XYZ file of C-alpha atoms in Angstrom:
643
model
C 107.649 -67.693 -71.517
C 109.389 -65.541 -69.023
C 109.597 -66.367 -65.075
C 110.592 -64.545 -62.347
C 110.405 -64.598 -58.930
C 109.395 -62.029 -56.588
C 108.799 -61.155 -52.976
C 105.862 -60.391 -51.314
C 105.764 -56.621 -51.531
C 105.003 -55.523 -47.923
C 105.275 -51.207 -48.359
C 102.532 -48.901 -48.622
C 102.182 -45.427 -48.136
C 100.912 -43.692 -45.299
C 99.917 -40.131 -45.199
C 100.794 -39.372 -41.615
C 102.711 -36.446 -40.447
C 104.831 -36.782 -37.019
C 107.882 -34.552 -35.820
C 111.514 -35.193 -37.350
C 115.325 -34.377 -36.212
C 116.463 -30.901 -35.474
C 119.792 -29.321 -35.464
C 120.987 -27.993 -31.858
C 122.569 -24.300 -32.303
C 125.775 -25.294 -30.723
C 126.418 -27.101 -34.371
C 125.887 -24.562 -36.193
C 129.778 -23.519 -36.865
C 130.494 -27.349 -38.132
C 127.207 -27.540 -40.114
C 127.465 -24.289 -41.784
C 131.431 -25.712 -42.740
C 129.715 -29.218 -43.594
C 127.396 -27.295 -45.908
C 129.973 -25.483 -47.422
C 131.485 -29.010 -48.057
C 129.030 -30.915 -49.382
C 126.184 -28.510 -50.375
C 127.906 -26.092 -52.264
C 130.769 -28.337 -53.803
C 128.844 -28.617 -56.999
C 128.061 -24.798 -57.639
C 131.504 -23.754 -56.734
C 133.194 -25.182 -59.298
C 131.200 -23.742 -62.342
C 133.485 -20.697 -62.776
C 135.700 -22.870 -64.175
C 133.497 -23.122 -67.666
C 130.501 -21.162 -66.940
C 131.842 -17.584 -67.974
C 134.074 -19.561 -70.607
C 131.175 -21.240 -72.565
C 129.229 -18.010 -72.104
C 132.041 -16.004 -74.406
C 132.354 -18.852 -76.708
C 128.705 -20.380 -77.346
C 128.813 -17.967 -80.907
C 131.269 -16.143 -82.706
C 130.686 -12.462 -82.250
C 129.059 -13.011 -79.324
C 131.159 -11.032 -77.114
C 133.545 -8.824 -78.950
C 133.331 -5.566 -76.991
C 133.217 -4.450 -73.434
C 129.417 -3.751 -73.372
C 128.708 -7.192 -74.302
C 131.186 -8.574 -72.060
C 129.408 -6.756 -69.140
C 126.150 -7.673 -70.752
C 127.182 -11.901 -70.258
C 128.434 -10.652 -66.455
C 125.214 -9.350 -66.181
C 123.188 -12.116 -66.583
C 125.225 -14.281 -64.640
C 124.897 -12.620 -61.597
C 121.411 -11.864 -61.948
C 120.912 -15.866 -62.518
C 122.388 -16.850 -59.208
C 120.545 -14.027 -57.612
C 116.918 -14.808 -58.774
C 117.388 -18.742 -59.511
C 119.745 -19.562 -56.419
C 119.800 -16.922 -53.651
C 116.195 -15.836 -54.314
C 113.954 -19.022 -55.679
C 116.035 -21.786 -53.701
C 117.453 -19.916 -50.510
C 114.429 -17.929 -49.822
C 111.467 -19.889 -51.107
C 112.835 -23.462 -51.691
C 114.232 -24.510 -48.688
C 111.393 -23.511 -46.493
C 108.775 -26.310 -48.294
C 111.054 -28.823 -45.943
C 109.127 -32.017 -45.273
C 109.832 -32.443 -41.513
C 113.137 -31.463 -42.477
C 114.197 -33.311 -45.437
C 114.277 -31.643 -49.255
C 114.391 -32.971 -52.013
C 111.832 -33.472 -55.664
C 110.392 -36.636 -53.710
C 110.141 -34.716 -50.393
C 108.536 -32.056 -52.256
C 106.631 -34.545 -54.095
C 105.607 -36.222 -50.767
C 104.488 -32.897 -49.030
C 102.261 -31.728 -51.900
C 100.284 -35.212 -51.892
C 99.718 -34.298 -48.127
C 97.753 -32.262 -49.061
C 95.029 -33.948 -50.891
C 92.907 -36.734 -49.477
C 93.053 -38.166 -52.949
C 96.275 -36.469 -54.798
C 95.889 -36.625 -58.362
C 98.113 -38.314 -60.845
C 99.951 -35.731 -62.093
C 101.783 -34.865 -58.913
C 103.467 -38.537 -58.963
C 104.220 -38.047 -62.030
C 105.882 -35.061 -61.503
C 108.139 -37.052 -58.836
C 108.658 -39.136 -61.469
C 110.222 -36.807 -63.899
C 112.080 -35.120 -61.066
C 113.872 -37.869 -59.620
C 114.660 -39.513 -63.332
C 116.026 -36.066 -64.088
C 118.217 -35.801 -61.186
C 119.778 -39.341 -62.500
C 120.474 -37.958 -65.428
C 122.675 -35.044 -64.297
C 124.313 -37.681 -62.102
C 125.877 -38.745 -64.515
C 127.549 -35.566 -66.432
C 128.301 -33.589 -63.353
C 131.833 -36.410 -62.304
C 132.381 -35.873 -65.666
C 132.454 -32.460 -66.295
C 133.457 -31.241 -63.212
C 136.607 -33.330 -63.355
C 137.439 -32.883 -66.629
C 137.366 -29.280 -66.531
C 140.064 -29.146 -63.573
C 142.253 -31.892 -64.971
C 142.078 -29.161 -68.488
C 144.090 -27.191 -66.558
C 147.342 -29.067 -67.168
C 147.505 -28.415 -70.398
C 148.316 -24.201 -69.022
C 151.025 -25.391 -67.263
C 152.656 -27.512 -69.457
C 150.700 -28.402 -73.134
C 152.129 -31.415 -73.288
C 149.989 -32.935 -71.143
C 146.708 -32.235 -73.186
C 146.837 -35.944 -74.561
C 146.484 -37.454 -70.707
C 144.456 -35.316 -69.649
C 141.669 -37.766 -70.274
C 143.614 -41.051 -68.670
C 144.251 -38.840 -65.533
C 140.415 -37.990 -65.176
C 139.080 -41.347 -65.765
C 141.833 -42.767 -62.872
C 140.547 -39.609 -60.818
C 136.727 -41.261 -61.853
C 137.563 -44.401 -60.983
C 138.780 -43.613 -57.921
C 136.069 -41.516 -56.725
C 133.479 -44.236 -57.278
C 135.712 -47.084 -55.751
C 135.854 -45.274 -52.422
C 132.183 -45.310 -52.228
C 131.638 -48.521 -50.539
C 134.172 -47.075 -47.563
C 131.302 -43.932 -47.064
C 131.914 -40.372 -46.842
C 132.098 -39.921 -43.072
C 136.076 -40.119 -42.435
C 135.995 -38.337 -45.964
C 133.390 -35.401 -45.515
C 134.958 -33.734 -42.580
C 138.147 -32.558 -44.761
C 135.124 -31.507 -47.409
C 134.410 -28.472 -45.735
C 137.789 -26.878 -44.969
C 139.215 -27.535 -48.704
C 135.863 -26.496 -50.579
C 136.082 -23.097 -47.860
C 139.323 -22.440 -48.946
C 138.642 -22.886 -52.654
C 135.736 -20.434 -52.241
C 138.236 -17.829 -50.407
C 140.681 -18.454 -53.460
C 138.057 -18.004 -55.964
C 137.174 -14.775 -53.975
C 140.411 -13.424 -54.028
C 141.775 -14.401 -57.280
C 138.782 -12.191 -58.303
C 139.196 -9.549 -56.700
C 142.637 -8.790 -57.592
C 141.868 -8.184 -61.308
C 138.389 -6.330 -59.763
C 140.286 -3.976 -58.320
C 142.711 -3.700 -61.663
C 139.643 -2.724 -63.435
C 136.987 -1.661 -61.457
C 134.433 -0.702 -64.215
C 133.423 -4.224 -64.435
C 131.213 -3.738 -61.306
C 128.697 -1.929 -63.945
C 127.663 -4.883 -64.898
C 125.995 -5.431 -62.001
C 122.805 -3.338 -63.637
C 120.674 -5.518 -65.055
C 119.622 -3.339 -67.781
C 122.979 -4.347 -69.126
C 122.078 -8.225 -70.056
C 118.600 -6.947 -70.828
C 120.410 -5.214 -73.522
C 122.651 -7.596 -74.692
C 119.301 -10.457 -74.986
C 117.791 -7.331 -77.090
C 120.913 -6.817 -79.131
C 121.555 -10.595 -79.472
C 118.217 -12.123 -79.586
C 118.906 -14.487 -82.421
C 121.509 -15.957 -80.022
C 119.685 -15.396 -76.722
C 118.791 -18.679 -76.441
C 122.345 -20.164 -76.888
C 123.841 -17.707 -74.328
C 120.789 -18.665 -71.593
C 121.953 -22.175 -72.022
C 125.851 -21.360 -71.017
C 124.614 -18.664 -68.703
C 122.759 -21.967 -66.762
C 125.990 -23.695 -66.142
C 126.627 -20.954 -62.971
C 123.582 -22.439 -61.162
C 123.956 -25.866 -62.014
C 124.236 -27.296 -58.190
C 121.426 -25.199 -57.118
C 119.439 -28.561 -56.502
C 121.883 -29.425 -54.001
C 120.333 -26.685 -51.610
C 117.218 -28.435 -51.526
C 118.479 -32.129 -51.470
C 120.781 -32.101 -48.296
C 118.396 -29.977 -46.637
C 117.803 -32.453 -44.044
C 121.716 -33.163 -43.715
C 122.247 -29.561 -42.496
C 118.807 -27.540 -41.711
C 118.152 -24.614 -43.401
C 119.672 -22.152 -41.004
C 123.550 -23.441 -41.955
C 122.500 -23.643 -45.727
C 121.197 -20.059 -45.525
C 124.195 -18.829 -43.481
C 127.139 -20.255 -46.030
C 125.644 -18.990 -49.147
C 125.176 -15.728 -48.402
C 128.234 -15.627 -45.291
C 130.822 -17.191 -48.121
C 129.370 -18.549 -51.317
C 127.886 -16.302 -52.767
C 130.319 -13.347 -52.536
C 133.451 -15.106 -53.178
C 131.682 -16.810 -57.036
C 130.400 -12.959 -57.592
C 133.536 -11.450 -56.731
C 135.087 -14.786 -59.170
C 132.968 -14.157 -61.631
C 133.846 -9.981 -61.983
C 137.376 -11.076 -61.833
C 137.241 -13.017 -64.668
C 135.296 -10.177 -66.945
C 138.030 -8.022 -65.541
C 140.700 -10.017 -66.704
C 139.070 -10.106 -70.154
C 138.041 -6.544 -70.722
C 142.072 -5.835 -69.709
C 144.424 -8.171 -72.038
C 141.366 -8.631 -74.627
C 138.840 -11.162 -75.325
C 140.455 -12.519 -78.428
C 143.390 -13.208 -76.142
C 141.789 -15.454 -73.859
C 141.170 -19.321 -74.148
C 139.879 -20.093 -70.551
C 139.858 -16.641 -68.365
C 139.767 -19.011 -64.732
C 142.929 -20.304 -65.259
C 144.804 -18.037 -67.402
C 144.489 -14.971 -65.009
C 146.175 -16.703 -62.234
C 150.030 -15.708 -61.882
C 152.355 -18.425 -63.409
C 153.737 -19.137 -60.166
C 150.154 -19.964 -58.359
C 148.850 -21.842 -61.918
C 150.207 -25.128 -60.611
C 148.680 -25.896 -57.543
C 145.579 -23.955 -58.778
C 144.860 -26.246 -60.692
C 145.133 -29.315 -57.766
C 142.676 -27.277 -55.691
C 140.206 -27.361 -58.582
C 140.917 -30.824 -58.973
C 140.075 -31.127 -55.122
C 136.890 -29.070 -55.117
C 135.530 -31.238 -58.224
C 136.279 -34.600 -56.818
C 134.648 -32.904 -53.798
C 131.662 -31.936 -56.222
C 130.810 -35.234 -57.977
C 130.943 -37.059 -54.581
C 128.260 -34.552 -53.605
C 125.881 -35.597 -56.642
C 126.923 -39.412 -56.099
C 125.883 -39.320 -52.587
C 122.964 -37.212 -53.484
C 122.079 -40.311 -55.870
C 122.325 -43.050 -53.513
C 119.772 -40.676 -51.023
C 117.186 -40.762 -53.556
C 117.188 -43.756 -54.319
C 116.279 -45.052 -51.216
C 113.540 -42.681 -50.823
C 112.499 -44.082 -54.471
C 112.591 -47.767 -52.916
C 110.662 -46.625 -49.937
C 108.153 -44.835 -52.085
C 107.394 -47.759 -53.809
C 108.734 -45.861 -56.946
C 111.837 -48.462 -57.862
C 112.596 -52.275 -56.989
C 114.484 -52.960 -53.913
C 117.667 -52.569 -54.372
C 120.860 -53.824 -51.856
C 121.149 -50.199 -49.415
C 124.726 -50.798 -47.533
C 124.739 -48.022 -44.266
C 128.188 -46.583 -43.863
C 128.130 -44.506 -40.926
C 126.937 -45.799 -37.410
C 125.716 -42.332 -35.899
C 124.867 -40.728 -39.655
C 121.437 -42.538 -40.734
C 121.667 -40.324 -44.066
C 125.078 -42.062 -45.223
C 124.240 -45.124 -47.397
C 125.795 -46.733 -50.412
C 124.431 -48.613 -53.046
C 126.649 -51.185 -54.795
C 124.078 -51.164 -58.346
C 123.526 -47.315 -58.291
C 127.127 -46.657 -57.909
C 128.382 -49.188 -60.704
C 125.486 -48.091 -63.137
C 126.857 -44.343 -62.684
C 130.582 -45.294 -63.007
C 129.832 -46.678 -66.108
C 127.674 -44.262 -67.815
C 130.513 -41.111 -66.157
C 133.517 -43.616 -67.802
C 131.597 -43.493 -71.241
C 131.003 -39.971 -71.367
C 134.669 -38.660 -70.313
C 135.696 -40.813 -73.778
C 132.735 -39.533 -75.688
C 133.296 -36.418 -75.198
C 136.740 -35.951 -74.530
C 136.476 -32.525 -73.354
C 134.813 -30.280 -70.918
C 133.559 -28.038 -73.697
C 131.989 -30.699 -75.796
C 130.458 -32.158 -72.437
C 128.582 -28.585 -71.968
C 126.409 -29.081 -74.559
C 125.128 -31.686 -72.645
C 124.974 -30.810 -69.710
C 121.962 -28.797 -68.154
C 118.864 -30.210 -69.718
C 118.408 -32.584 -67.170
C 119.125 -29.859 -64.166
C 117.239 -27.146 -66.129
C 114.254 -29.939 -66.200
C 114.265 -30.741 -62.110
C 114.416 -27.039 -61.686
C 110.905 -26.710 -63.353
C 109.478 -29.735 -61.689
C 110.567 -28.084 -58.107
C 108.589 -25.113 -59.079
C 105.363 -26.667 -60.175
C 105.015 -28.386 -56.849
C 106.329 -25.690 -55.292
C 103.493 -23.673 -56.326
C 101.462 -26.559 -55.113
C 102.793 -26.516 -51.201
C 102.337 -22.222 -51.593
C 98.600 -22.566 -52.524
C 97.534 -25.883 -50.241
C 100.073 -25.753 -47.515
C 101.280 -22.204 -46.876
C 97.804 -20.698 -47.874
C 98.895 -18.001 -50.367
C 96.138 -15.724 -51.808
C 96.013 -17.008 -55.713
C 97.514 -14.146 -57.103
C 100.653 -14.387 -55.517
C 100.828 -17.778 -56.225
C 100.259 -16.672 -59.544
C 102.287 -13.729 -59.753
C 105.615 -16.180 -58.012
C 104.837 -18.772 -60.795
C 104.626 -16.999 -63.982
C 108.278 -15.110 -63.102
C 110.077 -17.730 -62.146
C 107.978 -19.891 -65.053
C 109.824 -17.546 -67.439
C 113.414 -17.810 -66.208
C 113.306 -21.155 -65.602
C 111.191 -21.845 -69.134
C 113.942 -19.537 -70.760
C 116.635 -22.049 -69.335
C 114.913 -25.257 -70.154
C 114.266 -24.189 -73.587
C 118.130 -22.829 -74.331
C 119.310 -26.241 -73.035
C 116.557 -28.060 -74.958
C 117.727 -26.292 -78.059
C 121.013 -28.591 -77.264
C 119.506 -31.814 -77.344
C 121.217 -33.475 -80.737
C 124.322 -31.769 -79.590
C 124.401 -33.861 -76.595
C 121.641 -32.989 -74.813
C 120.004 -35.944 -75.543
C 122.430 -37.923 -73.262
C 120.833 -37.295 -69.920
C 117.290 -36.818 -71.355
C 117.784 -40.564 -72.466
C 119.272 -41.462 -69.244
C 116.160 -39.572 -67.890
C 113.940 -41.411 -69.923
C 115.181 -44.893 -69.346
C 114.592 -44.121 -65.494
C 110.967 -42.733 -65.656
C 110.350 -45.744 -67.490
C 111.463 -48.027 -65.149
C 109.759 -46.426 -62.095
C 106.719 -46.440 -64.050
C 106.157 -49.852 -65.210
C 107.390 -50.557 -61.274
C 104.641 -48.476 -59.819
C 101.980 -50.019 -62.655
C 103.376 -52.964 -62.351
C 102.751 -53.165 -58.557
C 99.625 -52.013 -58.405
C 98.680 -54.602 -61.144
C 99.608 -57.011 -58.952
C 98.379 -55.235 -56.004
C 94.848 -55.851 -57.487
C 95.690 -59.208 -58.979
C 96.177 -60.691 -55.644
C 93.557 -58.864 -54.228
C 90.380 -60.356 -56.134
C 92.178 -63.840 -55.273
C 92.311 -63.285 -51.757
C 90.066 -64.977 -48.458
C 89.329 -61.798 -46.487
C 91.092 -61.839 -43.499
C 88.247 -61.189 -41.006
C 86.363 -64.097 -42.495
C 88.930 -66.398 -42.230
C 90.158 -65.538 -38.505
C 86.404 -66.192 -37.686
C 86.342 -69.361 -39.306
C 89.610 -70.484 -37.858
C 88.645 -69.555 -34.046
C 85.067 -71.754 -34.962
C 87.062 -74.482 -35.887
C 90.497 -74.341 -34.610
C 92.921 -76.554 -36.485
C 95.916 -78.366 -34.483
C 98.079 -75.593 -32.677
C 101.953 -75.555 -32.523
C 104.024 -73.467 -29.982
C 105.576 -70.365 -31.033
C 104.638 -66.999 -32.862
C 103.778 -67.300 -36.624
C 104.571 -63.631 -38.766
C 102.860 -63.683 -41.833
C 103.844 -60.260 -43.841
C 101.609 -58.669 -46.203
C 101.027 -55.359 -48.016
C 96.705 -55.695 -48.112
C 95.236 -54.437 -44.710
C 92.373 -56.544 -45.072
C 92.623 -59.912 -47.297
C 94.243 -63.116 -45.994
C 98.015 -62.998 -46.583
C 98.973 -65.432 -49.242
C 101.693 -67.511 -46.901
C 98.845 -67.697 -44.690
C 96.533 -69.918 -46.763
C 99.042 -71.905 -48.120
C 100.676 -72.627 -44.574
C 97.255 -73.532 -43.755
C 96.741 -75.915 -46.791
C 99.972 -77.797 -46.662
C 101.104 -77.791 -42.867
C 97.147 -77.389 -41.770
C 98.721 -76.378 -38.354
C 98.607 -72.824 -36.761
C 100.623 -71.203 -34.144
C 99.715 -70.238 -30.807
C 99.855 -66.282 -31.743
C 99.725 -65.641 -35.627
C 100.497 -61.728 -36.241
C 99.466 -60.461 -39.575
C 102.165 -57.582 -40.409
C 101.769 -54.821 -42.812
C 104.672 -52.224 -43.382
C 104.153 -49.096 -44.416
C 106.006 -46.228 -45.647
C 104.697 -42.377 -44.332
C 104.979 -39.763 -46.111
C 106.995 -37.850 -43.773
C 110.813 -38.996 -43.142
C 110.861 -40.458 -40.127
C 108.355 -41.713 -37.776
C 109.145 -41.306 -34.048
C 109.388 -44.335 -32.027
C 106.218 -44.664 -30.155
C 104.416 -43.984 -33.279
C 106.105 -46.967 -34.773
C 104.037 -49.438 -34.218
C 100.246 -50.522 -33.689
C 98.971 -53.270 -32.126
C 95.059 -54.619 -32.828
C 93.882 -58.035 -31.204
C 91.139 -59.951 -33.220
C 91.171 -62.606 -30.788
C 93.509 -65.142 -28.796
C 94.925 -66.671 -32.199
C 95.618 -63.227 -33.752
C 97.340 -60.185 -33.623
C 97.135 -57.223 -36.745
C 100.066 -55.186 -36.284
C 101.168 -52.254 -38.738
C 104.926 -50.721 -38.531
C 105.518 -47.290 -40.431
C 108.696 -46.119 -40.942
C 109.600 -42.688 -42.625
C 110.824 -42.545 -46.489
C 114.511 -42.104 -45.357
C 114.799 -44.738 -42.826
C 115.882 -47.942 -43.221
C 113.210 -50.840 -42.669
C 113.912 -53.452 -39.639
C 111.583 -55.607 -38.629
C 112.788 -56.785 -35.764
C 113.954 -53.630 -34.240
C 110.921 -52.442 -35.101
C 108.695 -55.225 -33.220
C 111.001 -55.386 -30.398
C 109.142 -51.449 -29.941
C 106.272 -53.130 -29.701
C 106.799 -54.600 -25.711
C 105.969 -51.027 -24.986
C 102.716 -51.979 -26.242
C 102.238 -55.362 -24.084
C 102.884 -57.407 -26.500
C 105.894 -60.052 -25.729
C 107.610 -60.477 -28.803
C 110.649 -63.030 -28.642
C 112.385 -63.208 -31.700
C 113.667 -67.060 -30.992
C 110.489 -68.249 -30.934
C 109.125 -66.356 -33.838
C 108.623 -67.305 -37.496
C 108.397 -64.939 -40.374
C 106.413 -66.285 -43.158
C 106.601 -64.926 -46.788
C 104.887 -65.093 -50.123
C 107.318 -65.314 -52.973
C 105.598 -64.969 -55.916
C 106.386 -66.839 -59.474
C 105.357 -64.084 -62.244
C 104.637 -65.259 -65.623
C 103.343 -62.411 -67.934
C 100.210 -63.603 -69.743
C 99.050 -62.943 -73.164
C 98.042 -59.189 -74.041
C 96.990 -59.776 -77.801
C 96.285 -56.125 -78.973
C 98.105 -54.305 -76.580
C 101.274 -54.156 -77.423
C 102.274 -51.448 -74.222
C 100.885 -54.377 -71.762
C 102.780 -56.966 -73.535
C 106.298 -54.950 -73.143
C 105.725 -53.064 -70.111
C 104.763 -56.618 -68.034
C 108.080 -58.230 -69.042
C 109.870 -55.445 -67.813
C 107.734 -55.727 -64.683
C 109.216 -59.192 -64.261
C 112.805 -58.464 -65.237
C 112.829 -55.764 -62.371
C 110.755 -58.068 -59.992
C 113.860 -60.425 -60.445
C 116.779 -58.627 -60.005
C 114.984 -57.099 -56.514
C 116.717 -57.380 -53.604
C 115.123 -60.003 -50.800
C 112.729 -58.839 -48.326
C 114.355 -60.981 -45.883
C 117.337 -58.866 -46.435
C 116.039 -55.508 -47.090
C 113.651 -55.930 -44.430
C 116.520 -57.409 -42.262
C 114.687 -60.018 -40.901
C 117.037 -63.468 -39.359
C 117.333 -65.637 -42.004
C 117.372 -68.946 -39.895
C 113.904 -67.685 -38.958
C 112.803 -67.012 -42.535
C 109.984 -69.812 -44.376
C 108.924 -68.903 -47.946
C 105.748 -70.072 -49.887
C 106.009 -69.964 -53.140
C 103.049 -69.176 -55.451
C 102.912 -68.805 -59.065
C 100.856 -65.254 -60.631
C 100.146 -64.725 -64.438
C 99.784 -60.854 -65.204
């Protein structure tokens, strides 16, 4: 029979909405560069095989000029409608105090509702499981696609090119545990200067052949989806790789503001990959599509092809430490949303809150970007994977963006309606062109996908099993603190912390304490964490403070989904409130729970999805550490729970 222990689970989730950071003006130059850096990293490289795949997806599928302008066409008018008007306009003003993000998003539509139904969570769900699975291809084919470049300069090198990305790989992820801070500020000048390359190198074969501006008419890829429609679908799923990265906006939202996100796309961004992007149709229509292999390399001069290609290198390395550090922030709003185990959450920045690393996440993606670089072995075979999982977030954004328009911002219905149902058919045309790649590769990241909404599943069912489990065992606490001040049993000195997640039943360590030591401290404080549904929680909202009697004390600490949970910090608040807390002379008591799944004969989903309750109960992190509570000031009770 399995075991496992497990930790008193002491989060819940409170629906409260309080004030969070803001960004002071005089920033705005570094943040705007920062953004540059780190929100746009991912984005900026897909010239490098967006328009490439997009010529190549069929045979036939762009052997004249019109039909070159045609694919032109519809790249531009993708980053325009998906990225500069969806995300930049729309997107990135559903901010939850500040942060972005599917569970921010997620977070703010439940807000909403006094009860908020099922499928909004479940929507979270699929978002963040989504986002892990594009986690994974982005290092790889963002690398890999630079490091190609070698070959141009000397083909030689095409057998190493992938042992030099899988040292670049390794490195990347090794350097995580050091943080991005000393890192990130030399993000912003070299991803600024790749964008002003990309710019330039553009326009110089722009202004060769200047026709290729026509196809900035969008009658032009209208024509070419009319002309190619048995195709249509295989050319929308290269045509995605250019706004691949548009997540990013929305995810280091809080990082930046929305003001510096704003300003770089449409100040830098956005011109230089349009003017990139025209270059490279330029370069085409003029020596010949049959004559070109990989248009963003080849039209650079010999002379420049060379350390080209080490900027690109650069600007992807720059790119999948965006995503990786984009992983780590979600999942710690995941732990904090009760939506994954506790996991070991390392801070690597003493002023920068946001900057965490987290040893599992980051091995668990090393691993699964290591096996994909050999898998695939190239940056064109990797394509085929890649955008299912990003095409998938995208649509999950917009349902609950529609959400936040109709319950938060008060649209009338039909505009709701009318914003959904256009941006339903782009982004349904995208998901369904890289869904048509799923036993091609796709299925990679919809498996990695998979295996996480699974696991944060079972977690959250798993927990609230418990949750009720416990509960129908449980002395209410009211009836016991009456009991105990009738009939007081022998009193030690000293403060007594027993931590709990139920608000009204006897905490577990409490009873047992009682039953074994039958002692009770002078003040006994019954502790419940919670979690709020906005990011942070200011200070001297931190913390409440209710007296039952002499003997005890309920207090309840909320912290926001992206801060880190201390105890003690967090009690120290509390001597605002009166309340002398000493942590010397205080003892934290917790329940750790013994699990033992019980029989489920005829239900075989119980049977499986309780032992993987367990299995993830085990490898949790400890409250005493995740909570950051003094061990030397730590006593456990263990009790043993059959699901």
């Amino acid at each position: 029979m399995t075991q496992t222990n497990s930790a008193d689970d002491n989060v819940g989730v409170d629906a409260s909405d309080h004030n969070s950071h803001s960004h002071s003006d005089k920033d705005l130059p570094l943040l705007v560069l920062g953004a540059i850096g780190v929100v746009y990293g991912d984005i900026g490289t897909s010239p490098i095989y967006a328009f490439r795949q997009a010529m190549t997806v069929r045979p036939g599928a762009a052997e004249t000029s019109t039909e070159i302008l045609g694919l032109l066409s519809l790249i531009v008018w993708a980053l325009t409608l998906t990225v500069a008007v969806k995300y930049v306009f729309f997107v990135t003003r559903a901010d939850n105090n500040g942060e972005g993000g599917t569970l921010s998003l997620m977070a703010l539509a439940r807000k909403t509702f006094t009860n908020p139904p099922i499928w909004i969570t479940v929507l979270g769900v699929l978002g963040a499981a989504m986002f892990f699975g594009d986690a994974i291809i982005t290092p790889a084919i963002s690398v890999l696609s630079a490091v190609e470049g070698v070959q141009l300069v000397q083909p030689g090198m095409a057998r190493w090119v992938v042992p030099i990305t899988l040292v670049i790989i390794l490195g990347v992820f090794f350097v995580q545990r050091f943080g991005t801070a000393k890192v990130s500020i030399i993000f912003g000048p070299i991803t600024a200067v790749w964008f002003l390359v990309l710019g330039f190198s553009g326009l110089v074969h722009i202004i060769d052949y200047p026709a290729v501006l026509w196809a900035i008419n969008p009658l032009l890829g209208l024509e070419f989806i009319y002309t190619h429609y048995a195709i249509a679908f295989v050319v929308f799923g290269a045509i995605f790789l250019a706004v691949t990265g548009a997540e990013a906006l929305y995810v280091d939202l809080g990082h930046f503001g929305r003001k510096p996100i704003v300003m770089a796309w449409f100040g830098l961004v956005f011109p230089c990959l349009l003017l990139n992007y025209f270059g490279q149709g330029a370069f085409v229509l003029e020596v010949g599509v049959h004559n070109v292999e990989s248009p963003f390399f080849e039209m650079q001069p010999d002379w420049a092809l060379l350390p080209f290609v080490g900027l690109a290198t650069m600007a992807t390395i720059i790119a999948s430490q965006a995503v990786i550090s984009g992983t780590f922030s979600l999942a710690q709003q995941a732990i904090a949303l009760n939506m994954l185990p506790r996991m070991q959450v390392l801070h690597t920045s003493e002023t920068q809150s946001g900057q965490v690393y987290m040893p599992q996440i980051n091995t668990m993606l090393l691993i699964g970007v290591l096996i994909l670089v050999v898998a695939f072995g190239s940056s064109e075979a990797l394509s085929n994977a890649y955008g299912i999982a990003v095409s998938g977030v995208m649509m999950v954004t917009l349902a609950l963006l529609v959400v936040v328009m109709w319950r938060n911002w008060k649209w009338h219905p039909a505009a709701v309606i009318a914003f959904g149902l256009v941006f339903a058919v782009v982004d349904g045309a995208f998901f369904t062109a890289n869904a048509a790649k799923l036993f091609q590769g796709g299925w990679v990241p919809a498996a990695v996908a998979a295996v996480v909404a699974l696991v944060m599943w079972s977690w959250m069912v798993g927990r609230h099993r418990l949750a009720e489990k416990t509960r129908r065992d449980e002395v209410p606490l009211e009836f016991l603190v009456e009991n105990l001040a009738k009939k007081q049993p022998t009193l030690v000195p000293g403060t007594a912390v027993f931590l709990t997640s139920d608000i009204e039943g006897a905490p577990t360590a409490l009873l047992h304490s009682l039953k074994h030591y039958k002692v009770l401290h002078e003040q006994n404080v019954i502790l419940t964490v919670r979690t709020s549904a906005s990011p942070r929680v200011a200070d001297d909202e931190k913390v409440t403070i209710d007296a039952y009697n002499e003997l005890f004390s309920r207090v309840v600490v909320t912290f926001g989904y992206m801060e880190t949970p201390n105890i003690p910090t967090a009690l120290a608040l509390g001597r605002k409130l009166g309340w002398k807390f000493d942590i010397m002379s205080t003892s934290f008591f917790l329940s750790r729970r013994s699990l033992k799944p019980g029989p489920k004969p005829g239900n075989p989903l119980r049977f499986w999805q309780d032992r993987l309750f367990t299995r993830l109960a085990r490898n949790a992190s400890d409250a005493t550490e995740y909570f950051h509570i003094p061990t030397g000031r730590v006593v456990e009770i263990g009790t043993q729970v059959v699901l």
